[in-house]
Structures are given as C-alpha cells and as structure tokens.
Amino acid sequence: MAADTPPRGDSPAGGAVPYCLAEGTSALAAPAWGAAPPPWAPGRREETHRMIEHHDGETGDADRTWCISEVDIFCDLSEPEMDAIAAAAPMKTYTAGEILHSPQQPSEVLFILKRGRVRIFRVSADGRALTCAIISPGTIFGEMALLGQRMYDNFAEALDDVTVCVMSRADVQKFLLSDARIAARITEILGRRLADLEQRLSDSVFKSVPQRIATTLTTLATRTDTPAGKLRPGLRHPQIALTHEQLAALAGTSRETCTKVLREFADRGLLRLARGRITVLDPARLLDEAG
C-alpha cells in the first residue's frame, strides 16, 4: 500500500515544513507548527483546536445518557442501566482535525463514538500516512487489552466534529464485559473490523489503483452505518464526505494519483466532484470498475 511522498506546505509561522513527516514520527514530539494540528492530517483546520471535556457540573444527566443512547452495543439496555454506564463514561468533544489518540501519549481507554467520524491511521518513518479504518457513530475504538482492542502505533483523528464517551479499564470490566449482551456485540464489531482489514489487504495485492478507489467508494456508499449509506432527504445519490487526500490514504495510493482517477471517473459520468465531497452518480458502473 505504498504512497508517493506528498508535497510540502507552509507552517503557521511562514516557514516550510513537510506536508507529511519527512523527518519521521519522532518529529511529533516538537512539531514545527506548534499547537496547530499536524499538516499531514487531511481533516485539519488552520486555527488551533481544543478538546472540551464535559464535567458533571457542566452537563446534566440527560446529556450524559445522550452520549451512549442509540449506540449499537447498548441498544436494548434499560434506562437505569444506561444511566449507570453514562455516569462512568465522561463525554468529550473534539473538533475536526484534532488527534484523540497517539502513540506518543498512550493510554488504556475505550472510546464510544456517538457523533462524527474518526480516522484510524499510521505514519511511516518517512512521514507518509496510511488510513487503516474510518470509524462511524455507534461503535467503539481505542486501546483496551481486555477486549483485544489495540491501537499499536496508530493515531486517531477526528474527521468531523466528534463526540465520544471515554471508559477506563476498570469501568469496561465492570459495565461491559460483565454483561453478556454487550460483550457479544463488542466481539461482533471487532470481528467485522478484522474482516474489513483482511479484505483491504487482499485488494492491495490483487487490485489496481483505480479498482481499489472504486472499491473504497462503493463500500463507503453502500454501508448503512455511514452517512453516505443513509441518503439525506432530497438527495438522489449517495455522497461521501472525504477529501482526495483522505480517500487516497484509504485506498493506499497518493493524492495525485487518486485525483487523476477520480477525474477520469467523473468525466465518464460515474461521479460528481466537489470540495471535500464525492457524489456517486452511477453505483452499478462504479461497482463494475471495482472488479
């Protein structure tokens, strides 16, 4: 899944810094851009972001319960059961481009994603980023050895404005693993994630770059747990809210190659391209392109 070395950009102070971490991942310890998000993060914004933690004194019980309600693994819990879990899982919000987890700041916590999308990615020694997964609302991710859920050297970045609930190891054992219903659903989620990774590995070996891009777009447009898979009122075609850089990282190619392929698909009427958004006009023909 090699990707070409991306171009360089400018730092907030005006000096040139690598668009990707050409100096290696150790450059994260003292980045040239200071407090601003890393320039290789496709979801970044120009201004500095901050994470907001909602303490008990700043939010009510209804807000805490809202964070975990409608999350897949808690779908049939009673209100008292959800209240107990919500009390043990503080709610946090991140703005698009912020890093939720990094290898430089490891912590054993489980994130329960309520709103927005999170990109799980890793950075090579020469600074190239590869997206491992995009996590959708209603599921879990994080570093939790109890669940066999590991981040290893991966980063987690908010693609949108994100709301998560955070659980410690002790609370995961107390509230999640002790409940057979929740434990079974967690196993199912992790199994699906492993199957997705195996399929992507197979595609990287046996499919061409255009086929991988078509496969990625088709998968994102047809999954019912993603915004693209659920058509908004008034829309006739699935829309995928990803930049070319983000799609390239998912398909295991460079942004330049991805943009070229997307334009070819658009010229043939399969897609419509807009800033940060791809509209799938002809899903059947795109599926044929996936091979």
Short mmCIF file of C-alpha atoms in Angstrom, two decimals:
data_model
loop_
_atom_site.label_atom_id
_atom_site.label_comp_id
_atom_site.label_asym_id
_atom_site.label_seq_id
_atom_site.Cartn_x
_atom_site.Cartn_y
_atom_site.Cartn_z
CA MET A 1 0.00 0.00 0.00
CA ALA A 2 2.78 2.39 -0.76
CA ALA A 3 2.00 6.03 -1.37
CA ASP A 4 4.07 8.67 -3.11
CA THR A 5 5.74 11.33 -0.97
CA PRO A 6 3.30 14.26 -0.70
CA PRO A 7 4.26 17.87 -1.45
CA ARG A 8 5.47 20.33 1.12
CA GLY A 9 3.47 23.13 2.68
CA ASP A 10 3.95 26.20 4.83
CA SER A 11 3.89 26.33 8.62
CA PRO A 12 1.72 28.84 10.51
CA ALA A 13 4.89 30.85 11.16
CA GLY A 14 5.60 31.05 7.44
CA GLY A 15 8.50 28.56 7.28
CA ALA A 16 8.44 25.44 5.17
CA VAL A 17 7.62 22.20 6.95
CA PRO A 18 7.00 18.74 5.45
CA TYR A 19 3.40 18.15 4.40
CA CYS A 20 3.99 14.65 5.72
CA LEU A 21 6.51 13.85 8.41
CA ALA A 22 9.62 13.59 6.27
CA GLU A 23 11.70 13.68 9.45
CA GLY A 24 9.91 10.63 10.80
CA THR A 25 7.32 10.17 13.52
CA SER A 26 9.74 11.46 16.17
CA ALA A 27 9.05 14.94 14.78
CA LEU A 28 5.70 14.78 16.57
CA ALA A 29 7.48 15.39 19.88
CA ALA A 30 8.31 19.00 18.91
CA PRO A 31 6.43 19.87 15.71
CA ALA A 32 7.44 22.99 13.80
CA TRP A 33 3.80 24.10 13.60
CA GLY A 34 3.49 24.38 17.40
CA ALA A 35 -0.01 23.82 18.78
CA ALA A 36 -1.68 23.68 15.36
CA PRO A 37 -2.83 20.29 14.01
CA PRO A 38 -0.21 18.31 12.04
CA PRO A 39 -0.14 19.42 8.40
CA TRP A 40 -0.33 15.81 7.21
CA ALA A 41 -3.74 15.39 8.85
CA PRO A 42 -6.23 15.76 5.97
CA GLY A 43 -9.03 16.89 8.28
CA ARG A 44 -7.02 19.72 9.77
CA ARG A 45 -8.12 23.34 10.12
CA GLU A 46 -5.84 26.37 10.02
CA GLU A 47 -6.68 27.54 13.52
CA THR A 48 -5.69 25.76 16.73
CA HIS A 49 -8.36 23.44 18.15
CA ARG A 50 -9.15 22.43 21.66
CA MET A 51 -10.80 19.47 23.27
CA ILE A 52 -13.77 20.16 25.53
CA GLU A 53 -14.46 17.84 28.43
CA HIS A 54 -17.90 17.98 29.97
CA HIS A 55 -17.65 17.61 33.73
CA ASP A 56 -20.61 16.71 35.90
CA GLY A 57 -21.04 20.31 36.93
CA GLU A 58 -21.29 21.45 33.31
CA THR A 59 -23.75 18.95 31.90
CA GLY A 60 -26.86 17.20 33.13
CA ASP A 61 -27.75 13.53 33.39
CA ALA A 62 -29.71 13.77 30.11
CA ASP A 63 -26.59 14.89 28.23
CA ARG A 64 -24.52 12.05 29.67
CA THR A 65 -27.16 9.48 28.76
CA TRP A 66 -27.47 11.01 25.27
CA CYS A 67 -23.84 10.16 24.64
CA ILE A 68 -24.43 6.41 24.88
CA SER A 69 -28.08 6.15 23.81
CA GLU A 70 -28.58 4.66 20.34
CA VAL A 71 -25.02 3.28 20.37
CA ASP A 72 -25.16 -0.23 18.89
CA ILE A 73 -23.73 -2.14 21.83
CA PHE A 74 -26.24 -0.57 24.25
CA CYS A 75 -29.33 -0.91 22.02
CA ASP A 76 -31.53 -2.91 24.41
CA LEU A 77 -30.38 -1.69 27.84
CA SER A 78 -32.87 -0.28 30.26
CA GLU A 79 -32.75 3.39 31.22
CA PRO A 80 -31.23 2.68 34.67
CA GLU A 81 -28.54 0.52 33.03
CA MET A 82 -27.68 3.29 30.56
CA ASP A 83 -27.63 5.85 33.37
CA ALA A 84 -25.08 3.75 35.27
CA ILE A 85 -22.80 3.43 32.25
CA ALA A 86 -23.19 7.11 31.35
CA ALA A 87 -22.12 8.14 34.85
CA ALA A 88 -18.88 6.17 34.39
CA ALA A 89 -18.14 7.46 30.86
CA PRO A 90 -17.38 11.20 30.68
CA MET A 91 -18.37 12.85 27.43
CA LYS A 92 -15.76 14.67 25.37
CA THR A 93 -15.93 16.60 22.13
CA TYR A 94 -13.20 17.17 19.57
CA THR A 95 -13.20 19.46 16.55
CA ALA A 96 -12.28 18.24 13.06
CA GLY A 97 -8.56 17.65 12.69
CA GLU A 98 -7.81 17.01 16.37
CA ILE A 99 -5.95 13.89 17.50
CA LEU A 100 -7.82 11.72 20.02
CA HIS A 101 -5.06 9.15 20.45
CA SER A 102 -1.39 8.99 19.51
CA PRO A 103 1.46 6.54 20.19
CA GLN A 104 3.36 9.39 21.87
CA GLN A 105 0.61 9.69 24.52
CA PRO A 106 -0.62 6.14 25.10
CA SER A 107 -3.49 5.48 27.47
CA GLU A 108 -5.68 2.45 28.03
CA VAL A 109 -9.13 3.86 27.39
CA LEU A 110 -12.09 2.81 25.27
CA PHE A 111 -13.81 5.44 23.13
CA ILE A 112 -17.52 5.06 22.42
CA LEU A 113 -18.25 7.14 19.31
CA LYS A 114 -21.58 8.95 19.44
CA ARG A 115 -21.27 11.64 16.76
CA GLY A 116 -18.96 12.30 13.82
CA ARG A 117 -16.32 10.12 12.17
CA VAL A 118 -12.85 9.12 13.37
CA ARG A 119 -9.95 8.14 11.13
CA ILE A 120 -7.54 5.48 12.40
CA PHE A 121 -4.20 5.85 10.63
CA ARG A 122 -0.49 5.24 11.00
CA VAL A 123 2.51 7.23 9.82
CA SER A 124 5.57 5.61 8.23
CA ALA A 125 9.12 6.53 9.17
CA ASP A 126 9.35 8.81 6.13
CA GLY A 127 6.14 10.62 7.06
CA ARG A 128 3.55 9.01 4.79
CA ALA A 129 0.10 8.40 6.29
CA LEU A 130 -1.99 5.27 5.68
CA THR A 131 -5.61 5.10 6.82
CA CYS A 132 -6.46 1.79 8.48
CA ALA A 133 -10.15 2.46 9.13
CA ILE A 134 -12.83 5.12 9.36
CA ILE A 135 -14.95 4.65 12.46
CA SER A 136 -18.62 5.60 12.21
CA PRO A 137 -21.02 6.59 15.02
CA GLY A 138 -22.42 3.83 17.18
CA THR A 139 -19.25 1.82 17.62
CA ILE A 140 -16.06 1.64 19.69
CA PHE A 141 -12.31 2.05 19.26
CA GLY A 142 -9.26 2.64 21.42
CA GLU A 143 -6.57 0.89 23.43
CA MET A 144 -8.14 -1.81 25.60
CA ALA A 145 -6.21 -5.04 26.08
CA LEU A 146 -9.17 -6.58 27.92
CA LEU A 147 -11.14 -6.56 24.66
CA GLY A 148 -8.27 -7.47 22.37
CA GLN A 149 -8.63 -3.92 21.02
CA ARG A 150 -5.22 -2.39 20.33
CA MET A 151 -4.12 0.83 18.67
CA TYR A 152 -0.46 -0.24 18.35
CA ASP A 153 1.27 2.64 16.50
CA ASN A 154 -1.97 4.10 15.17
CA PHE A 155 -3.32 7.62 15.53
CA ALA A 156 -7.00 8.50 15.87
CA GLU A 157 -8.09 11.77 14.24
CA ALA A 158 -11.50 13.46 14.22
CA LEU A 159 -12.66 13.80 10.62
CA ASP A 160 -15.69 15.83 11.72
CA ASP A 161 -16.70 17.47 14.97
CA VAL A 162 -16.78 14.39 17.20
CA THR A 163 -18.49 13.43 20.45
CA VAL A 164 -17.19 10.40 22.36
CA CYS A 165 -17.67 8.82 25.75
CA VAL A 166 -14.48 7.54 27.37
CA MET A 167 -14.29 4.49 29.61
CA SER A 168 -11.43 3.29 31.78
CA ARG A 169 -10.22 -0.31 32.02
CA ALA A 170 -11.97 -0.81 35.37
CA ASP A 171 -15.30 0.52 34.07
CA VAL A 172 -15.08 -1.57 30.89
CA GLN A 173 -14.66 -4.67 33.01
CA LYS A 174 -17.44 -3.64 35.39
CA PHE A 175 -20.08 -2.46 32.93
CA LEU A 176 -19.31 -4.04 29.55
CA LEU A 177 -17.58 -7.39 29.94
CA SER A 178 -19.85 -8.40 32.81
CA ASP A 179 -22.90 -8.09 30.52
CA ALA A 180 -23.12 -10.98 28.05
CA ARG A 181 -25.23 -8.94 25.61
CA ILE A 182 -22.70 -6.12 25.37
CA ALA A 183 -19.69 -8.47 25.29
CA ALA A 184 -21.19 -10.40 22.36
CA ARG A 185 -21.78 -7.21 20.37
CA ILE A 186 -18.24 -5.99 21.03
CA THR A 187 -16.91 -9.30 19.71
CA GLU A 188 -19.05 -8.90 16.59
CA ILE A 189 -17.78 -5.34 16.00
CA LEU A 190 -14.14 -6.37 16.33
CA GLY A 191 -14.74 -9.36 14.05
CA ARG A 192 -16.21 -7.13 11.32
CA ARG A 193 -13.28 -4.76 11.64
CA LEU A 194 -10.81 -7.63 11.21
CA ALA A 195 -12.70 -8.87 8.15
CA ASP A 196 -12.55 -5.37 6.64
CA LEU A 197 -8.79 -5.24 7.16
CA GLU A 198 -8.33 -8.66 5.56
CA GLN A 199 -10.38 -7.58 2.55
CA ARG A 200 -8.34 -4.40 2.16
CA LEU A 201 -5.10 -6.40 2.35
CA SER A 202 -6.38 -8.71 -0.39
CA ASP A 203 -7.41 -5.73 -2.54
CA SER A 204 -3.99 -4.12 -2.13
CA VAL A 205 -2.35 -7.22 -3.62
CA PHE A 206 -4.79 -8.20 -6.36
CA LYS A 207 -6.41 -4.95 -7.49
CA SER A 208 -5.12 -1.96 -9.44
CA VAL A 209 -5.27 1.57 -8.02
CA PRO A 210 -8.45 2.51 -9.98
CA GLN A 211 -10.08 -0.72 -8.80
CA ARG A 212 -9.11 0.00 -5.17
CA ILE A 213 -10.51 3.53 -5.37
CA ALA A 214 -13.75 2.25 -6.92
CA THR A 215 -13.98 -0.47 -4.26
CA THR A 216 -13.46 2.05 -1.45
CA LEU A 217 -16.10 4.42 -2.84
CA THR A 218 -18.58 1.58 -3.37
CA THR A 219 -18.05 0.31 0.18
CA LEU A 220 -18.49 3.77 1.71
CA ALA A 221 -21.58 4.49 -0.40
CA THR A 222 -23.37 1.25 0.46
CA ARG A 223 -22.62 0.78 4.16
CA THR A 224 -25.72 1.58 6.18
CA ASP A 225 -23.67 2.67 9.21
CA THR A 226 -22.12 5.61 7.35
CA PRO A 227 -23.64 8.97 6.40
CA ALA A 228 -23.18 8.06 2.72
CA GLY A 229 -25.16 4.85 3.16
CA LYS A 230 -28.14 6.78 4.53
CA LEU A 231 -29.44 9.19 1.93
CA ARG A 232 -30.46 12.54 3.32
CA PRO A 233 -33.94 13.86 2.35
CA GLY A 234 -33.91 15.38 -1.12
CA LEU A 235 -30.74 13.60 -2.27
CA ARG A 236 -30.92 11.14 -5.15
CA HIS A 237 -27.35 9.88 -4.94
CA PRO A 238 -25.01 8.80 -2.12
CA GLN A 239 -22.49 11.44 -1.05
CA ILE A 240 -19.13 10.65 0.54
CA ALA A 241 -17.63 13.39 2.71
CA LEU A 242 -13.92 12.76 2.18
CA THR A 243 -11.14 14.80 0.63
CA HIS A 244 -8.97 13.31 -2.11
CA GLU A 245 -6.15 13.05 0.44
CA GLN A 246 -8.32 11.05 2.83
CA LEU A 247 -9.62 8.76 0.08
CA ALA A 248 -6.07 8.18 -1.18
CA ALA A 249 -4.96 7.14 2.31
CA LEU A 250 -7.84 4.66 2.45
CA ALA A 251 -7.08 3.20 -0.96
CA GLY A 252 -3.33 3.05 -0.38
CA THR A 253 -2.18 5.48 -3.06
CA SER A 254 -1.03 9.07 -3.45
CA ARG A 255 -3.31 12.09 -3.54
CA GLU A 256 -2.16 12.97 -7.05
CA THR A 257 -2.98 9.50 -8.39
CA CYS A 258 -6.31 9.47 -6.57
CA THR A 259 -7.29 12.85 -8.01
CA LYS A 260 -6.41 11.68 -11.54
CA VAL A 261 -8.56 8.54 -11.18
CA LEU A 262 -11.47 10.49 -9.68
CA ARG A 263 -11.42 12.97 -12.55
CA GLU A 264 -11.46 10.09 -15.04
CA PHE A 265 -14.47 8.58 -13.26
CA ALA A 266 -16.16 12.00 -13.22
CA ASP A 267 -15.54 12.52 -16.95
CA ARG A 268 -17.28 9.20 -17.59
CA GLY A 269 -20.30 10.21 -15.52
CA LEU A 270 -19.73 7.86 -12.58
CA LEU A 271 -19.08 10.61 -10.03
CA ARG A 272 -19.56 14.30 -9.35
CA LEU A 273 -16.71 16.01 -7.51
CA ALA A 274 -16.96 18.94 -5.11
CA ARG A 275 -14.71 20.30 -2.39
CA GLY A 276 -14.47 17.65 0.34
CA ARG A 277 -17.38 15.67 -1.13
CA ILE A 278 -17.83 12.97 -3.76
CA THR A 279 -21.28 12.14 -5.17
CA VAL A 280 -21.75 8.65 -6.63
CA LEU A 281 -23.94 9.10 -9.72
CA ASP A 282 -23.82 5.55 -11.10
CA PRO A 283 -23.27 2.94 -8.33
CA ALA A 284 -23.71 -0.01 -10.73
CA ARG A 285 -20.98 1.11 -13.13
CA LEU A 286 -18.71 2.06 -10.23
CA LEU A 287 -19.16 -1.45 -8.85
CA ASP A 288 -18.09 -2.84 -12.24
CA GLU A 289 -14.96 -0.68 -12.05
CA ALA A 290 -14.17 -2.22 -8.65
CA GLY A 291 -13.58 -5.59 -10.34
#
